[in-house]
Amino acid sequence: MAVGQQTQPTGRDLKVFRELLANINATFVPPDGFDELKPNASDKFSCNYALKLSDADFEVRFQVNSLKSDWKNFEKNKGDKINPDSLYSKVAATEVKALAGDGRVFLRPVPPSYLQQYNADLGRSYFFSLADSPETNHYQYGLMVVLQKNHYGNICVACFSNERGPAFFKNINKLKDCIKFN
């Protein structure tokens, strides 16, 4: 099965995704107008849940990373380990590097007002051209946003499209209220 292949929503994938989010104290409400896609791990981007906008060439993939076990290890061996909360940007940067076609990435910090809206402590966004690849369904452009809740985990949201103008950002805007930390 190809990455992002459409399936009929079974609710199982959504249930598992919500359990992952609950583990990092976050919630998800499916946005209107999107169909569930079967998440399929690839070498370029692993995701826990995926959606496709039913009336547009636009796909979104979510990845959830818990920091609970990392924090337990860090607390035991403070001098030997890197603070797990500092790794959120490396998670996204690694994913973006694997996905970016020409290597050029526009990186911006998420403004404090948006962090507050999502109850996140840290965040970054990455806009880039995608490498032509079956793993990304040959989409041309990507935007990845990573949100971090200290001591809990991070959420990477990757949006793919063949449009990079206003329509791309209008579609992204449809996702603004679907996910947040509690």
PDB file of C-alpha atoms in Angstrom:
ATOM      1  CA  MET A   1       0.000   0.000   0.000  1.00  0.00           C
ATOM      2  CA  ALA A   2       1.372   3.425  -0.919  1.00  0.00           C
ATOM      3  CA  VAL A   3       1.897   6.083   1.722  1.00  0.00           C
ATOM      4  CA  GLY A   4      -1.185   8.203   2.103  1.00  0.00           C
ATOM      5  CA  GLN A   5      -3.479   5.783   0.319  1.00  0.00           C
ATOM      6  CA  GLN A   6      -7.102   6.693   0.956  1.00  0.00           C
ATOM      7  CA  THR A   7      -9.164   4.366   3.097  1.00  0.00           C
ATOM      8  CA  GLN A   8     -12.595   4.459   4.573  1.00  0.00           C
ATOM      9  CA  PRO A   9     -12.299   5.810   8.116  1.00  0.00           C
ATOM     10  CA  THR A  10     -12.495   2.871  10.493  1.00  0.00           C
ATOM     11  CA  GLY A  11     -12.069   4.861  13.646  1.00  0.00           C
ATOM     12  CA  ARG A  12      -9.272   2.512  14.744  1.00  0.00           C
ATOM     13  CA  ASP A  13      -6.492   4.765  13.436  1.00  0.00           C
ATOM     14  CA  LEU A  14      -8.175   7.803  14.985  1.00  0.00           C
ATOM     15  CA  LYS A  15      -8.557   5.972  18.306  1.00  0.00           C
ATOM     16  CA  VAL A  16      -4.861   4.970  18.358  1.00  0.00           C
ATOM     17  CA  PHE A  17      -3.846   8.517  17.381  1.00  0.00           C
ATOM     18  CA  ARG A  18      -5.936  10.008  20.177  1.00  0.00           C
ATOM     19  CA  GLU A  19      -4.347   7.574  22.653  1.00  0.00           C
ATOM     20  CA  LEU A  20      -0.880   8.750  21.571  1.00  0.00           C
ATOM     21  CA  LEU A  21      -1.985  12.345  22.034  1.00  0.00           C
ATOM     22  CA  ALA A  22      -3.501  11.614  25.457  1.00  0.00           C
ATOM     23  CA  ASN A  23      -0.100  10.244  26.483  1.00  0.00           C
ATOM     24  CA  ILE A  24       1.411  13.710  25.870  1.00  0.00           C
ATOM     25  CA  ASN A  25      -1.605  15.583  27.250  1.00  0.00           C
ATOM     26  CA  ALA A  26      -2.960  16.729  23.879  1.00  0.00           C
ATOM     27  CA  THR A  27      -6.275  16.417  22.053  1.00  0.00           C
ATOM     28  CA  PHE A  28      -7.454  16.179  18.441  1.00  0.00           C
ATOM     29  CA  VAL A  29     -10.764  17.032  16.777  1.00  0.00           C
ATOM     30  CA  PRO A  30     -10.963  15.956  13.108  1.00  0.00           C
ATOM     31  CA  PRO A  31     -11.334  19.015  10.867  1.00  0.00           C
ATOM     32  CA  ASP A  32     -14.307  19.286   8.500  1.00  0.00           C
ATOM     33  CA  GLY A  33     -13.820  18.322   4.878  1.00  0.00           C
ATOM     34  CA  PHE A  34     -10.953  15.877   5.406  1.00  0.00           C
ATOM     35  CA  ASP A  35     -10.849  12.132   4.730  1.00  0.00           C
ATOM     36  CA  GLU A  36      -8.709   9.735   6.727  1.00  0.00           C
ATOM     37  CA  LEU A  37      -5.678   8.211   5.022  1.00  0.00           C
ATOM     38  CA  LYS A  38      -3.943   5.039   6.068  1.00  0.00           C
ATOM     39  CA  PRO A  39      -0.736   6.088   7.869  1.00  0.00           C
ATOM     40  CA  ASN A  40       2.222   4.192   6.562  1.00  0.00           C
ATOM     41  CA  ALA A  41       5.732   4.648   7.926  1.00  0.00           C
ATOM     42  CA  SER A  42       8.352   5.456   5.332  1.00  0.00           C
ATOM     43  CA  ASP A  43      12.047   6.131   5.427  1.00  0.00           C
ATOM     44  CA  LYS A  44      11.348   9.823   4.800  1.00  0.00           C
ATOM     45  CA  PHE A  45       8.572  10.611   7.264  1.00  0.00           C
ATOM     46  CA  SER A  46       6.875   8.420   9.781  1.00  0.00           C
ATOM     47  CA  CYS A  47       3.397   9.466  10.762  1.00  0.00           C
ATOM     48  CA  ASN A  48       0.778   8.318  13.233  1.00  0.00           C
ATOM     49  CA  TYR A  49      -2.251   9.745  11.454  1.00  0.00           C
ATOM     50  CA  ALA A  50      -2.955  11.249   8.042  1.00  0.00           C
ATOM     51  CA  LEU A  51      -5.762  13.171   6.355  1.00  0.00           C
ATOM     52  CA  LYS A  52      -6.508  14.380   2.835  1.00  0.00           C
ATOM     53  CA  LEU A  53      -8.677  17.346   1.993  1.00  0.00           C
ATOM     54  CA  SER A  54     -11.513  15.808  -0.018  1.00  0.00           C
ATOM     55  CA  ASP A  55     -11.867  18.636  -2.544  1.00  0.00           C
ATOM     56  CA  ALA A  56      -8.213  19.701  -3.000  1.00  0.00           C
ATOM     57  CA  ASP A  57      -4.721  18.446  -3.679  1.00  0.00           C
ATOM     58  CA  PHE A  58      -3.706  18.727  -0.014  1.00  0.00           C
ATOM     59  CA  GLU A  59      -2.581  16.183   2.573  1.00  0.00           C
ATOM     60  CA  VAL A  60      -1.635  16.460   6.235  1.00  0.00           C
ATOM     61  CA  ARG A  61       0.321  13.972   8.343  1.00  0.00           C
ATOM     62  CA  PHE A  62       0.733  13.988  12.103  1.00  0.00           C
ATOM     63  CA  GLN A  63       3.578  12.548  14.143  1.00  0.00           C
ATOM     64  CA  VAL A  64       3.451  12.357  17.955  1.00  0.00           C
ATOM     65  CA  ASN A  65       6.599  11.956  20.059  1.00  0.00           C
ATOM     66  CA  SER A  66       6.356  11.346  23.799  1.00  0.00           C
ATOM     67  CA  LEU A  67       9.157  12.499  26.089  1.00  0.00           C
ATOM     68  CA  LYS A  68       8.056  10.654  29.227  1.00  0.00           C
ATOM     69  CA  SER A  69      10.641   7.855  29.084  1.00  0.00           C
ATOM     70  CA  ASP A  70      13.337  10.310  27.952  1.00  0.00           C
ATOM     71  CA  TRP A  71      12.568  12.458  30.991  1.00  0.00           C
ATOM     72  CA  LYS A  72      12.810   9.484  33.337  1.00  0.00           C
ATOM     73  CA  ASN A  73      16.259   8.646  31.925  1.00  0.00           C
ATOM     74  CA  PHE A  74      17.325  12.282  32.060  1.00  0.00           C
ATOM     75  CA  GLU A  75      16.287  12.621  35.701  1.00  0.00           C
ATOM     76  CA  LYS A  76      18.337   9.538  36.619  1.00  0.00           C
ATOM     77  CA  ASN A  77      21.495  10.615  34.756  1.00  0.00           C
ATOM     78  CA  LYS A  78      21.342  14.428  34.508  1.00  0.00           C
ATOM     79  CA  GLY A  79      25.018  14.855  33.735  1.00  0.00           C
ATOM     80  CA  ASP A  80      25.076  12.223  30.996  1.00  0.00           C
ATOM     81  CA  LYS A  81      22.087  13.193  28.865  1.00  0.00           C
ATOM     82  CA  ILE A  82      20.762  16.108  26.826  1.00  0.00           C
ATOM     83  CA  ASN A  83      17.601  17.776  28.124  1.00  0.00           C
ATOM     84  CA  PRO A  84      14.765  16.036  26.199  1.00  0.00           C
ATOM     85  CA  ASP A  85      12.864  19.312  25.803  1.00  0.00           C
ATOM     86  CA  SER A  86      15.698  20.663  23.667  1.00  0.00           C
ATOM     87  CA  LEU A  87      15.297  17.930  21.044  1.00  0.00           C
ATOM     88  CA  TYR A  88      11.994  19.060  19.510  1.00  0.00           C
ATOM     89  CA  SER A  89      13.686  21.128  16.806  1.00  0.00           C
ATOM     90  CA  LYS A  90      16.047  18.273  15.913  1.00  0.00           C
ATOM     91  CA  VAL A  91      13.083  15.955  15.394  1.00  0.00           C
ATOM     92  CA  ALA A  92      11.527  18.294  12.838  1.00  0.00           C
ATOM     93  CA  ALA A  93      14.844  19.297  11.246  1.00  0.00           C
ATOM     94  CA  THR A  94      15.678  15.639  10.614  1.00  0.00           C
ATOM     95  CA  GLU A  95      12.281  15.020   9.012  1.00  0.00           C
ATOM     96  CA  VAL A  96      12.505  18.178   6.892  1.00  0.00           C
ATOM     97  CA  LYS A  97      16.021  17.339   5.719  1.00  0.00           C
ATOM     98  CA  ALA A  98      14.789  13.954   4.498  1.00  0.00           C
ATOM     99  CA  LEU A  99      11.826  15.518   2.682  1.00  0.00           C
ATOM    100  CA  ALA A 100      13.294  18.734   1.221  1.00  0.00           C
ATOM    101  CA  GLY A 101      14.198  18.465  -2.434  1.00  0.00           C
ATOM    102  CA  ASP A 102      16.627  21.315  -2.936  1.00  0.00           C
ATOM    103  CA  GLY A 103      17.724  21.645   0.679  1.00  0.00           C
ATOM    104  CA  ARG A 104      16.412  25.200   1.011  1.00  0.00           C
ATOM    105  CA  VAL A 105      14.176  25.567   4.028  1.00  0.00           C
ATOM    106  CA  PHE A 106      12.508  28.670   5.399  1.00  0.00           C
ATOM    107  CA  LEU A 107      12.556  28.307   9.170  1.00  0.00           C
ATOM    108  CA  ARG A 108      10.585  30.492  11.562  1.00  0.00           C
ATOM    109  CA  PRO A 109       9.818  30.302  15.261  1.00  0.00           C
ATOM    110  CA  VAL A 110       6.143  30.002  16.120  1.00  0.00           C
ATOM    111  CA  PRO A 111       5.072  33.355  17.637  1.00  0.00           C
ATOM    112  CA  PRO A 112       4.217  33.371  21.363  1.00  0.00           C
ATOM    113  CA  SER A 113       0.543  34.190  20.693  1.00  0.00           C
ATOM    114  CA  TYR A 114       0.180  30.979  18.641  1.00  0.00           C
ATOM    115  CA  LEU A 115       2.095  28.947  21.210  1.00  0.00           C
ATOM    116  CA  GLN A 116      -0.390  30.176  23.818  1.00  0.00           C
ATOM    117  CA  GLN A 117      -3.334  29.259  21.558  1.00  0.00           C
ATOM    118  CA  TYR A 118      -2.031  25.652  21.350  1.00  0.00           C
ATOM    119  CA  ASN A 119      -0.806  25.531  24.986  1.00  0.00           C
ATOM    120  CA  ALA A 120       2.679  24.792  23.646  1.00  0.00           C
ATOM    121  CA  ASP A 121       5.977  25.945  25.125  1.00  0.00           C
ATOM    122  CA  LEU A 122       8.050  25.984  21.934  1.00  0.00           C
ATOM    123  CA  GLY A 123       7.470  25.714  18.213  1.00  0.00           C
ATOM    124  CA  ARG A 124       8.961  26.125  14.762  1.00  0.00           C
ATOM    125  CA  SER A 125       7.678  26.074  11.216  1.00  0.00           C
ATOM    126  CA  TYR A 126       9.548  24.910   8.124  1.00  0.00           C
ATOM    127  CA  PHE A 127       8.473  25.716   4.557  1.00  0.00           C
ATOM    128  CA  PHE A 128      10.247  23.838   1.759  1.00  0.00           C
ATOM    129  CA  SER A 129      10.040  22.259  -1.700  1.00  0.00           C
ATOM    130  CA  LEU A 130       9.605  18.504  -1.555  1.00  0.00           C
ATOM    131  CA  ALA A 131      11.808  16.000  -3.341  1.00  0.00           C
ATOM    132  CA  ASP A 132       9.802  14.191  -6.016  1.00  0.00           C
ATOM    133  CA  SER A 133       8.991  10.975  -4.208  1.00  0.00           C
ATOM    134  CA  PRO A 134       6.270   8.317  -3.988  1.00  0.00           C
ATOM    135  CA  GLU A 135       6.424   8.632  -0.176  1.00  0.00           C
ATOM    136  CA  THR A 136       5.038  12.159  -0.491  1.00  0.00           C
ATOM    137  CA  ASN A 137       2.676  11.277  -3.344  1.00  0.00           C
ATOM    138  CA  HIS A 138       4.784  13.509  -5.619  1.00  0.00           C
ATOM    139  CA  TYR A 139       3.567  16.688  -3.935  1.00  0.00           C
ATOM    140  CA  GLN A 140       5.755  19.725  -4.624  1.00  0.00           C
ATOM    141  CA  TYR A 141       5.602  21.799  -1.419  1.00  0.00           C
ATOM    142  CA  GLY A 142       5.640  21.121   2.281  1.00  0.00           C
ATOM    143  CA  LEU A 143       5.078  22.997   5.494  1.00  0.00           C
ATOM    144  CA  MET A 144       5.978  21.351   8.760  1.00  0.00           C
ATOM    145  CA  VAL A 145       5.057  22.785  12.129  1.00  0.00           C
ATOM    146  CA  VAL A 146       6.434  21.270  15.308  1.00  0.00           C
ATOM    147  CA  LEU A 147       4.895  22.143  18.674  1.00  0.00           C
ATOM    148  CA  GLN A 148       6.535  21.181  21.961  1.00  0.00           C
ATOM    149  CA  LYS A 149       5.030  20.850  25.431  1.00  0.00           C
ATOM    150  CA  ASN A 150       7.898  20.657  27.895  1.00  0.00           C
ATOM    151  CA  HIS A 151       8.121  17.401  29.845  1.00  0.00           C
ATOM    152  CA  TYR A 152       5.331  15.843  27.722  1.00  0.00           C
ATOM    153  CA  GLY A 153       6.255  15.633  24.041  1.00  0.00           C
ATOM    154  CA  ASN A 154       5.951  17.180  20.623  1.00  0.00           C
ATOM    155  CA  ILE A 155       3.644  17.062  17.640  1.00  0.00           C
ATOM    156  CA  CYS A 156       4.872  17.403  14.057  1.00  0.00           C
ATOM    157  CA  VAL A 157       2.240  18.416  11.527  1.00  0.00           C
ATOM    158  CA  ALA A 158       3.356  18.085   7.901  1.00  0.00           C
ATOM    159  CA  CYS A 159       1.210  19.578   5.144  1.00  0.00           C
ATOM    160  CA  PHE A 160       1.822  18.663   1.489  1.00  0.00           C
ATOM    161  CA  SER A 161       0.427  20.330  -1.628  1.00  0.00           C
ATOM    162  CA  ASN A 162       1.138  21.149  -5.244  1.00  0.00           C
ATOM    163  CA  GLU A 163       0.042  24.734  -4.560  1.00  0.00           C
ATOM    164  CA  ARG A 164       2.229  27.156  -2.636  1.00  0.00           C
ATOM    165  CA  GLY A 165       0.130  30.276  -2.913  1.00  0.00           C
ATOM    166  CA  PRO A 166      -2.904  31.491  -0.975  1.00  0.00           C
ATOM    167  CA  ALA A 167      -4.850  28.244  -1.518  1.00  0.00           C
ATOM    168  CA  PHE A 168      -2.144  26.253   0.317  1.00  0.00           C
ATOM    169  CA  PHE A 169      -2.326  28.512   3.352  1.00  0.00           C
ATOM    170  CA  LYS A 170      -6.122  28.628   3.206  1.00  0.00           C
ATOM    171  CA  ASN A 171      -6.123  24.811   3.437  1.00  0.00           C
ATOM    172  CA  ILE A 172      -3.635  24.905   6.319  1.00  0.00           C
ATOM    173  CA  ASN A 173      -5.924  27.371   8.094  1.00  0.00           C
ATOM    174  CA  LYS A 174      -8.663  24.685   8.084  1.00  0.00           C
ATOM    175  CA  LEU A 175      -6.475  22.732  10.526  1.00  0.00           C
ATOM    176  CA  LYS A 176      -5.905  25.532  13.046  1.00  0.00           C
ATOM    177  CA  ASP A 177      -8.363  24.274  15.667  1.00  0.00           C
ATOM    178  CA  CYS A 178      -7.917  20.514  15.330  1.00  0.00           C
ATOM    179  CA  ILE A 179      -5.005  19.843  17.682  1.00  0.00           C
ATOM    180  CA  LYS A 180      -3.626  21.317  20.887  1.00  0.00           C
ATOM    181  CA  PHE A 181      -2.019  20.543  24.200  1.00  0.00           C
ATOM    182  CA  ASN A 182      -4.282  20.599  27.262  1.00  0.00           C
TER     183      ASN A 182
END
